[in-house]
Each structure stands twice: as structure tokens, then as C-alpha cells.
Tab-separated table of C-alpha atoms and ligand atoms in Angstrom:
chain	number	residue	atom	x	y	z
A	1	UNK	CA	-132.715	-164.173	114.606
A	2	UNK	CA	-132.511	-164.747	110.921
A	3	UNK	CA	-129.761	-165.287	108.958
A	4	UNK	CA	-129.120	-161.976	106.456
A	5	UNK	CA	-129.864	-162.587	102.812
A	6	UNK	CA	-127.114	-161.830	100.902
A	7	UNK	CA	-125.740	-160.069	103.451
A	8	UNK	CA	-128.668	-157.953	104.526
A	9	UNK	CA	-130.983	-158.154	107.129
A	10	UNK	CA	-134.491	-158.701	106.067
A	11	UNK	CA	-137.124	-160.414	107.596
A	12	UNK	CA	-140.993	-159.586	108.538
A	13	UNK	CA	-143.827	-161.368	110.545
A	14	UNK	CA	-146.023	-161.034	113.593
A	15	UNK	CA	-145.455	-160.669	116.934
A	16	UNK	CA	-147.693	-161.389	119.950
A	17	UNK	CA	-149.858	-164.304	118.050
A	18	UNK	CA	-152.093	-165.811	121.266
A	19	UNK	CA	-152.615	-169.484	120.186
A	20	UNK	CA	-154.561	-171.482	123.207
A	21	UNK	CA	-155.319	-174.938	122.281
A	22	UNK	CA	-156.818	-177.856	124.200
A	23	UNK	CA	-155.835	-181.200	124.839
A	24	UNK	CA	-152.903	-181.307	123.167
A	25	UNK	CA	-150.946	-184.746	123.466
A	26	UNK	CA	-149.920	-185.248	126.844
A	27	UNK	CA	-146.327	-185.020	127.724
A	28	UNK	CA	-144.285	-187.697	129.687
A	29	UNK	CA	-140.729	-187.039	130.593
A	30	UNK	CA	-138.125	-189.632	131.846
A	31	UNK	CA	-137.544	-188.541	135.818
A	32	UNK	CA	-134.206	-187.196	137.632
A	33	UNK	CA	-134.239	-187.043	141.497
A	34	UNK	CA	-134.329	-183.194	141.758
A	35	UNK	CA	-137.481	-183.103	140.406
A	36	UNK	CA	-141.242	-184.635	140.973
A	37	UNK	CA	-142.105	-183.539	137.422
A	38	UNK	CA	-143.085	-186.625	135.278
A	39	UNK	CA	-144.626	-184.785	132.678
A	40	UNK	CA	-148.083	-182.910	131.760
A	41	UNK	CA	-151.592	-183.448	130.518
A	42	UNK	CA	-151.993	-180.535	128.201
A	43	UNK	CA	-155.286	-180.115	128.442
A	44	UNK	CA	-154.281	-176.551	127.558
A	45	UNK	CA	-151.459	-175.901	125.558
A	46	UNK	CA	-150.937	-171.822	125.254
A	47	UNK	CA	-148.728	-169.645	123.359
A	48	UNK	CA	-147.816	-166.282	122.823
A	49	UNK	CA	-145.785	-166.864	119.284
A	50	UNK	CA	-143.291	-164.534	117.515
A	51	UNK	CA	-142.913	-165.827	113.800
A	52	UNK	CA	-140.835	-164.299	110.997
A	53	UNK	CA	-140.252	-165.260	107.489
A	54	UNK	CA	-136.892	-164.203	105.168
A	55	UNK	CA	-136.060	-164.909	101.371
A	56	UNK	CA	-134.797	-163.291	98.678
A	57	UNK	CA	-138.307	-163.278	96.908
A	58	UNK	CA	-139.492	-160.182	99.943
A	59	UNK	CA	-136.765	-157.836	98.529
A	60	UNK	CA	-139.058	-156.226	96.122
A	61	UNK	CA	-141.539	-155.360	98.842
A	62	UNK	CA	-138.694	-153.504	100.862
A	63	UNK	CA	-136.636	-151.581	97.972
A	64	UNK	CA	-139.980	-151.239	95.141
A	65	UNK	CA	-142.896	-151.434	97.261
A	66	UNK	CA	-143.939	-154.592	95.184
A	67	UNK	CA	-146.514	-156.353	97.202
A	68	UNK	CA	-147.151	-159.570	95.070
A	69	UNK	CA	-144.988	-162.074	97.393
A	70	UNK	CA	-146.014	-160.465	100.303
A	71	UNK	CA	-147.890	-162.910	102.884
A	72	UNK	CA	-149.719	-160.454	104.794
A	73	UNK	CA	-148.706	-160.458	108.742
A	74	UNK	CA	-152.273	-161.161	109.629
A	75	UNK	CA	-152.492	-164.045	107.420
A	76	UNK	CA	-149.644	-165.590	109.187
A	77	UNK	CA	-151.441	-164.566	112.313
A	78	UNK	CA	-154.481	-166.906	110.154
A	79	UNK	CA	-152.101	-169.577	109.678
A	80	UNK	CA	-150.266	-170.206	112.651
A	81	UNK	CA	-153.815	-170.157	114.802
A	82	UNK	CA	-155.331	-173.036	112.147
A	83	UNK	CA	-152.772	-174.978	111.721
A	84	UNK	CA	-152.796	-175.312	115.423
A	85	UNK	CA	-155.323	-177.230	115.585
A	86	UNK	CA	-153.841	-179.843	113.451
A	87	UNK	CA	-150.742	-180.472	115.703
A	88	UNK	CA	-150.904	-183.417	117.404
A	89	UNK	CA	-147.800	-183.353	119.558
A	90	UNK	CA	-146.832	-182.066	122.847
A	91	UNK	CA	-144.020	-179.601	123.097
A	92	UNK	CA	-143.651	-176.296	122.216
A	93	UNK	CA	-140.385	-177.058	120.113
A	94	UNK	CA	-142.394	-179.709	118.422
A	95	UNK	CA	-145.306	-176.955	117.640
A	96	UNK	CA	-142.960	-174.190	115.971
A	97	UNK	CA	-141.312	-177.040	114.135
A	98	UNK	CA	-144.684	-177.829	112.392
A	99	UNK	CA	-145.611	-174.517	111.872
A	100	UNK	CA	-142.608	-173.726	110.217
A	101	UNK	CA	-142.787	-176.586	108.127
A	102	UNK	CA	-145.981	-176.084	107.445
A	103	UNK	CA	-145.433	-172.772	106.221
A	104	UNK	CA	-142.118	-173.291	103.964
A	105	UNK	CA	-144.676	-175.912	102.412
A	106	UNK	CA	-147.486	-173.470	101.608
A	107	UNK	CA	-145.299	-170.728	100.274
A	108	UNK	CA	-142.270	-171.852	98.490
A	109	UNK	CA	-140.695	-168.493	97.772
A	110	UNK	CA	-140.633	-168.237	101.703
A	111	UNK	CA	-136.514	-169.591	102.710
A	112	UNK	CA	-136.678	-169.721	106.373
A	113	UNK	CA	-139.118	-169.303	109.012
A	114	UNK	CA	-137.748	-168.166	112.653
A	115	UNK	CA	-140.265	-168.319	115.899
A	116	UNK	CA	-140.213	-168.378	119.155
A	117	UNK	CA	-142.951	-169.957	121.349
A	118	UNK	CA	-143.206	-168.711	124.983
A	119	UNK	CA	-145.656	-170.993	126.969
A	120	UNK	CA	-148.765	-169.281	128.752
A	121	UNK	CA	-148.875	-171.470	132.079
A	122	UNK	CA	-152.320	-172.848	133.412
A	123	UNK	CA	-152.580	-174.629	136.371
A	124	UNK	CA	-154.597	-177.171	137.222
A	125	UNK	CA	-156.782	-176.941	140.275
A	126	UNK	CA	-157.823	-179.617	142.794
A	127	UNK	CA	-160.952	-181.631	142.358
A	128	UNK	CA	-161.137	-180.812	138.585
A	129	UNK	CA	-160.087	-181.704	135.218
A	130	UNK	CA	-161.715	-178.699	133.628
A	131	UNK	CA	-160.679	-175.543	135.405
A	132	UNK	CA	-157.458	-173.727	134.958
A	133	UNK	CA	-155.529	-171.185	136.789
A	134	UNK	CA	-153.541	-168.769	135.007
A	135	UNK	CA	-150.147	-168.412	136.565
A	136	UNK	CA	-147.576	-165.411	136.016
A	137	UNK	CA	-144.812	-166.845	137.276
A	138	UNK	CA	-141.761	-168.333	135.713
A	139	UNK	CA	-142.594	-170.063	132.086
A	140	UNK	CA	-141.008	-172.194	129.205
A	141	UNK	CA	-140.197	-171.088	125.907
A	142	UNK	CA	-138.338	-172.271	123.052
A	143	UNK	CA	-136.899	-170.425	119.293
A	144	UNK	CA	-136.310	-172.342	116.304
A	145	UNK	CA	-135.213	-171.389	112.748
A	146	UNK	CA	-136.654	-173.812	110.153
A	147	UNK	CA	-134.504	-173.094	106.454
A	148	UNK	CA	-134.880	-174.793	103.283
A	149	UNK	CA	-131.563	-176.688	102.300
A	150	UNK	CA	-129.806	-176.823	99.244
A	151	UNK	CA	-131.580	-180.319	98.049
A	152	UNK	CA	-134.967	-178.747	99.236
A	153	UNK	CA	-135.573	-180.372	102.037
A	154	UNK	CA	-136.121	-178.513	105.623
A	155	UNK	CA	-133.953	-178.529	108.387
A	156	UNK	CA	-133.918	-176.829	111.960
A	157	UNK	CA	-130.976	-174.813	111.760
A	158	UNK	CA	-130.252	-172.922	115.061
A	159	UNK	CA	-132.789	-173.722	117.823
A	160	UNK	CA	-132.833	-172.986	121.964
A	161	UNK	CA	-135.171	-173.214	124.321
A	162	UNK	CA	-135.283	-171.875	127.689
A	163	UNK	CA	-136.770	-171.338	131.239
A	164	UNK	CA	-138.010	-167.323	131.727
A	165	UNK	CA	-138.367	-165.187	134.420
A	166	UNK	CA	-137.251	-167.880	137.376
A	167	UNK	CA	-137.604	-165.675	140.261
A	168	UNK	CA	-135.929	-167.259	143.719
A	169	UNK	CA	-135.274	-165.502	147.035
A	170	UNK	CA	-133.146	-167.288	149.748
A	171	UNK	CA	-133.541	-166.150	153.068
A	172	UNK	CA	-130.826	-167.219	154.539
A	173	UNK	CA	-127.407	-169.317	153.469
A	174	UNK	CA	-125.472	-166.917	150.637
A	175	UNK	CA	-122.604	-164.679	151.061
A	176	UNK	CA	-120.428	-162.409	148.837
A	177	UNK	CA	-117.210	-161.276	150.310
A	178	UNK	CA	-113.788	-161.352	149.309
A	179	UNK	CA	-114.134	-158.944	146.344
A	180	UNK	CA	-111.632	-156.026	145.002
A	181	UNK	CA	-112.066	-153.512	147.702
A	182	UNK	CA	-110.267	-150.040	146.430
A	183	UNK	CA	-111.290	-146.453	146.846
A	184	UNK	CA	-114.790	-147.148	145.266
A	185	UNK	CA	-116.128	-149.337	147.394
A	186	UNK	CA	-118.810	-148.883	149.362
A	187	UNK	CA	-120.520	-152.333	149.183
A	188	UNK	CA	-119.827	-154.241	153.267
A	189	UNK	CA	-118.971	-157.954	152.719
A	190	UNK	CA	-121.973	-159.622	153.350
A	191	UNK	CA	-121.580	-163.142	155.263
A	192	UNK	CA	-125.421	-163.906	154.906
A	193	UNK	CA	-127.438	-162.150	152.907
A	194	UNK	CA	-131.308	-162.864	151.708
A	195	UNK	CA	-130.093	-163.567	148.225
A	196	UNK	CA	-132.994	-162.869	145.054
A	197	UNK	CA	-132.726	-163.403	141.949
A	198	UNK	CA	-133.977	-163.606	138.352
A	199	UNK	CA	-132.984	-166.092	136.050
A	200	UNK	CA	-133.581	-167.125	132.398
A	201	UNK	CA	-131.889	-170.293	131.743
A	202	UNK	CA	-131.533	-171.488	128.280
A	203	UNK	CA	-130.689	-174.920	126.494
A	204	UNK	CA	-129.089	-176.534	123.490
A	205	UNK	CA	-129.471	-180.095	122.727
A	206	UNK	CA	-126.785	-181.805	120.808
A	207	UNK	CA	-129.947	-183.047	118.011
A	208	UNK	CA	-133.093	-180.713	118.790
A	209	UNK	CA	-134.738	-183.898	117.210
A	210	UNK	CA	-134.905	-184.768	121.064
A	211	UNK	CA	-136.838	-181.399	121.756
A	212	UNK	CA	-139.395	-181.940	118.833
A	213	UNK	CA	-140.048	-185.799	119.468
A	214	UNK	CA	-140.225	-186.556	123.128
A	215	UNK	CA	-141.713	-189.982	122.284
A	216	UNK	CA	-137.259	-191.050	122.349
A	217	UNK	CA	-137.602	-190.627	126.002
A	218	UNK	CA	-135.066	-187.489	125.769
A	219	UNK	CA	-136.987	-184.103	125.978
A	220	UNK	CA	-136.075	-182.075	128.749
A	221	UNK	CA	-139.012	-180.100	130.439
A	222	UNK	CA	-138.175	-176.399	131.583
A	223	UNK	CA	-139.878	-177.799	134.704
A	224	UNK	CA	-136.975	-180.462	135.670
A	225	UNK	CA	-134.337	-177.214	134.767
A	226	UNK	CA	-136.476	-175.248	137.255
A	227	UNK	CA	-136.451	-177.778	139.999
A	228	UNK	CA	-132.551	-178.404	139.896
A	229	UNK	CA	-131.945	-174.763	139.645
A	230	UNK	CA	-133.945	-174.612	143.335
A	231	UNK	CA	-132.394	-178.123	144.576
A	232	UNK	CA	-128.694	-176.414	143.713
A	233	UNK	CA	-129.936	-173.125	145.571
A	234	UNK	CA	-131.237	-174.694	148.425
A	235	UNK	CA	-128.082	-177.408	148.536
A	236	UNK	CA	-125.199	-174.824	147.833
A	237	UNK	CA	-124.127	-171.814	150.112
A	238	UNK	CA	-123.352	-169.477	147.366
A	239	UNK	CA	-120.390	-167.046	147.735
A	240	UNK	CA	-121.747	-165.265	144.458
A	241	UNK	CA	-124.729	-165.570	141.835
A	242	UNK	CA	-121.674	-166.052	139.898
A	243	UNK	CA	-120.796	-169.498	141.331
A	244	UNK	CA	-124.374	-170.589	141.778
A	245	UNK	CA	-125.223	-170.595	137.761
A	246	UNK	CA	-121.961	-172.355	137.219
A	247	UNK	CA	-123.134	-175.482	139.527
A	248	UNK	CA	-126.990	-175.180	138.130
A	249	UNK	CA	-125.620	-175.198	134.739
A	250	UNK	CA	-123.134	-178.739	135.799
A	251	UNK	CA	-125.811	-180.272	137.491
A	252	UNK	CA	-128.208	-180.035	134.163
A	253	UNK	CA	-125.802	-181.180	132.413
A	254	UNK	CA	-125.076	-184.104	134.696
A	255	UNK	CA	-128.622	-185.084	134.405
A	256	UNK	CA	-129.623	-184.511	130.690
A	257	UNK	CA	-126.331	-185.810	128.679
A	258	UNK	CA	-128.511	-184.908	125.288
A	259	UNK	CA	-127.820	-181.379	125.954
A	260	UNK	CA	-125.239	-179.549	124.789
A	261	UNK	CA	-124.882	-176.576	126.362
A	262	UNK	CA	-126.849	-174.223	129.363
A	263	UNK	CA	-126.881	-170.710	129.224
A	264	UNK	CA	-127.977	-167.942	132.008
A	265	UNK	CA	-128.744	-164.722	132.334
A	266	UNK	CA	-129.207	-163.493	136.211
A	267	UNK	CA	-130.022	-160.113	138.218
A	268	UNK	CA	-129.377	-159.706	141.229
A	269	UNK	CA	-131.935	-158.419	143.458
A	270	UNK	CA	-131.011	-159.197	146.615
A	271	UNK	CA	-133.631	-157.817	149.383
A	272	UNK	CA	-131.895	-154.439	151.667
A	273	UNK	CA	-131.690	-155.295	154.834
A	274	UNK	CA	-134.007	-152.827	157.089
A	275	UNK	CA	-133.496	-154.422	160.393
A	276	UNK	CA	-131.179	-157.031	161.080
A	277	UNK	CA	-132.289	-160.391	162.838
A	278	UNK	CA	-130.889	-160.220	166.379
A	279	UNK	CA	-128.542	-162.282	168.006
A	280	UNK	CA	-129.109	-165.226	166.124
A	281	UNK	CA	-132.903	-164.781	165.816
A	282	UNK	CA	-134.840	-165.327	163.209
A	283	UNK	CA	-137.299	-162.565	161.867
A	284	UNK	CA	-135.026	-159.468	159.840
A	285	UNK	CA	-137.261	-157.091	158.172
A	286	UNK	CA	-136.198	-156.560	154.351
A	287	UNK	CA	-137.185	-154.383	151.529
A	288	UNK	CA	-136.804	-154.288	147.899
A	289	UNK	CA	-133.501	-153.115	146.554
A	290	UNK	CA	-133.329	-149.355	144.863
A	291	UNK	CA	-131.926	-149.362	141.028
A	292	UNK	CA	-129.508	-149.912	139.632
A	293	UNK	CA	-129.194	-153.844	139.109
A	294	UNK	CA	-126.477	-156.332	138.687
A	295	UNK	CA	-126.283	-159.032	136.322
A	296	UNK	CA	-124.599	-162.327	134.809
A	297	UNK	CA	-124.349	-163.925	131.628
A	298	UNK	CA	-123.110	-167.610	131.813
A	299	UNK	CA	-122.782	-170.652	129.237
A	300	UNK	CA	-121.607	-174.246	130.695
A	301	UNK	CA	-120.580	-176.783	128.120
A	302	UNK	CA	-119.913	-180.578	128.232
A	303	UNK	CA	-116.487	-179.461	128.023
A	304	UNK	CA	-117.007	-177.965	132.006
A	305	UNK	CA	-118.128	-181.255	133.602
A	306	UNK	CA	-115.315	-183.347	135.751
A	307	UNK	CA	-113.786	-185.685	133.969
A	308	UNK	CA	-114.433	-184.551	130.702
A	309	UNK	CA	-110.954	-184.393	129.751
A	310	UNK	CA	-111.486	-181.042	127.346
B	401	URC	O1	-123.388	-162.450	143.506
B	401	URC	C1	-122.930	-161.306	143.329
B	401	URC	N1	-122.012	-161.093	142.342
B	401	URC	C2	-121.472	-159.851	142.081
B	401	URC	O2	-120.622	-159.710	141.158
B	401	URC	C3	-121.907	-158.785	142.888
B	401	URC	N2	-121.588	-157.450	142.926
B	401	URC	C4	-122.337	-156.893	143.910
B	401	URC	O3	-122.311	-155.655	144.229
B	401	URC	N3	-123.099	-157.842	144.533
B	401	URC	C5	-122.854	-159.023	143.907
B	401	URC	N4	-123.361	-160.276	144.097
């Protein structure tokens, strides 16, 4: 997460920091055809936030037990929840940028601040403006490491942000056959199979100035990544969850030329067949697969896409 100081690892912070703020500045993203998403209102903007701080000046708390640069944890927990209501954009890159800033600018001895930001979805309901439902399903989030640079100034200097938890069953339309079939196999080719899985798909922009100001028309919402990850699902018959995060990750990358790279991580949960639909019928019955659990890791670059000549 953070880079070691002189070669050591050494960071502290807080974990778990709830931040729920309201009417933050309403988001408006350019469109793509996979997706109805044209942006948000933020009415409320939620957070759980991870923050940590590194610098040379913390060593004495670690090896002497010196406490006088130590910024207690639960003053950063202070910070981060004030300064929130200062923010006046719209993303959640945007907010761990300012709160990183912020706090390199309180406390000088402080090097670099790392934090990641994973957005607590609320939905709106019909007929109001003013109620919220909470939803547990699939949500954005974003890390960024803020560092002081040699002429003082701050820079981001590694940053991702991501879709979590996209869970997708489909019924019917995926296969996997064709694989290395030797003395431990047990596993039938499967010509149809009701194919679930869980995804986290992450994303690097070529200038995460794109992620922090989405007033330059070029943020990407984890909502449009979510929407062409089920248009490619729905479109493709997959022979493998394999092959299915390599065309999600081309198609993003089609769309949103700022980016620089997508990155997955899948399981496979495909549901076990209990009863097989009959002669063409609709209606199998399926339960949830028994541990253990497959999974893929997966980065596409611009160096992937047709024509790209790389
Ligand atoms: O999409 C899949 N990829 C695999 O590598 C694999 N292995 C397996 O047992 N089932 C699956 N499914």
C-alpha cells in the first residue's frame, strides 16, 4: 500500500472510518450504449474509508516509543469526518484526493497518505427525494496514495479504483469443455451450464486527474463498468470465465480510451445442477456449489485491443 521508508515498511492509520455526507455535488458522466447510467445526484455520498500515513518522522514511535509526532488514529478518524464536510466534489477519487491533501497540509512531517474509499450504496426510492435504501449489493471503490515530491508539492502517485463484489448468475448460454482431461479428472464437460460468478473489476486511468475532476467529461463510473460487464455476459456464450473477463476488460477499454488498464479478479460459483431441465424444457432445479472455489486474476491493457499494433 505504501511505499517502505528506507526500505522498511512502516505505516499506521484507521480502518473502518464511516463518513456519510449529504448532497454532495452531483455527478454527470458522458454516456456509452451499454449503459443507461448518466450519472448521480449524491444526495448521499457514503464511505467506509481506510487511511494510512508513512514518513520517516513515525520511526521514533515504532523503535523508542516516542509519541511526540504521533497523530493519534482517532484524530485522523476526527479529521477525515470534518473535513468531509468541506468537499465539494463528487467522486470518491476526488474525496481521498482532498483528504490526503488536506492532511499532508496540516502535518508536514506526514510524507504520504494512502486510502481507500469503498462507497456505501443508497438507493433512491420512487416518489421521493428524501428516502434512501441501503443496498448490499455490488459497490464502487477507489485507493489512492497522495506523496510529497521532492520540490514539495503533492502528487497522486499510484491510484486504482474498482467495481466490488459484482455478483452475476447466467442461467443459461455458457459452457466449459475442451479442457486437459488425464487421470484426475472428474469434472463432465459441461455444454450449458448456469454460470455464477463474482467479480471485482479494477481500473487505471492513464492521468487519475480524470478520476478526481469529472467536470473534463472523462470519469468513468463503476456503474457504466458494471453494465458492460452484464451487456458482454448476456451478448457472449462463454466457453470459460476465463474468456469472458478478457472481452469485459476489451470492451471497457473500447469505450473509455482514458483508461489504461482493467484488472479482474473472478470465482467461480457456478450453481450444481440438482435436476436437469428435460428435453429442452425450461425449469432445472439448482443449488449452491460445495467448497472449494475457483478463481481468475486478469489485467487487459491498451496493448490487447485490435489494431493496436503492440
Ligand atoms: O470458467 C471456468 N474456468 C476454469 O478454469 C474452470 N475449471 C473448472 O473446474 N471449472 C472452470 N470454469
Amino acid at each position: 500500500m505504501l511505499e517502505p521508508v528506507n526500505g522498511r515498511t512502516m505505516y499506521y492509520g484507521k480502518g473502518d472510518v464511516l463518513v456519510y455526507r449529504t448532497y454532495a455535488r452531483p455527478l454527470a458522466v458522458a454516456g456509452i450504449p451499454e449503459s443507461g447510467f448518466a450519472g448521480c445526484d449524491n444526495v448521499i455520498f457514503a464511505h467506509n474509508i481506510t487511511f494510512a500515513v508513512t514518513g520517516e518522522a513515525f520511526l521514533p514511535s515504532f523503535t523508542e516509543g516516542d509519541n511526540s509526532m504521533v497523530v493519534a488514529t482517532d484524530s485522523m478518524k476526527n479529521f477525515i469526518l470534518r473535513q468531509t464536510a468541506e468537499f465539494e466534489g463528487g467522486t470518491t477519487e476526488a474525496l481521498l484526493a482532498f483528504l490526503a491533501r488536506r492532511f499532508l497540509e496540516k502535518y508536514p512531517h506526514a510524507t504520504s497518505v494512502a486510502l481507500t474509499g469503498d462507497r456505501l450504496p443508497f438507493d433512491g426510492v420512487p416518489g421521493s427525494d428524501l428516502v434512501f435504501r441501503r443496498s448490499r449489493n455490488d459497490r464502487a471503490s477507489a485507493t489512492l496514495t497522495v506523496r510529497r515530491t521532492g520540490d514539495g508539492s503533492l502528487g497522486i502517485s499510484s491510484h486504482a479504483c474498482a467495481l466490488k463484489d459484482l455478483q452475476l448468475i447466467k442461467v443459461s448460454g455458457s459452457s466449459f469443455h475442451g479442457f486437459v482431461r488425464d487421470e484426475y479428472t472428474t469434472l463432465p464437460d459441461s455444454y450449458d451450464r448456469p454460470l455464477f460468478i463474482f467479480l471485482d473489476i479494477g481500473w487505471i486511468y492513464e492521468d487519475p486527474s480524470d478520476a478526481i475532476a469529472p467536470d473534463r467529461g472523462r470519469y468513468v463510473a463503476a456503474e457504466q463498468v458494471r453494465d458492460i460487464a452484464q451487456a458482454l455476459f448476456h451478448e457472449r456464450n462463454s466457453p470459460s470465465i476465463q474468456s469472458l473477463i478478457y472481452h469485459i476488460g476489451l470492451r471497457v477499454l473500447e469505450r473509455f480510451p482514458q483508461l489504461r488498464e482493467v484488472r479482474f479478479e473472478s470465482n467461480n460459483r457456478t450453481w450444481e445442477t440438482v435436476v436437469d431441465a428435460v428435453d429442452g424444457a425450461r425449469g432445472g432445479v439448482f443449488t449452491e456449489p460445495r467448497p472449494p472455489y475457483g478463481f481468475q486474476g486478469f489485467s487487459v491493457t491498451k496493448a490487447d485491443l485490435p489494431g493496436s499494433g503492440r
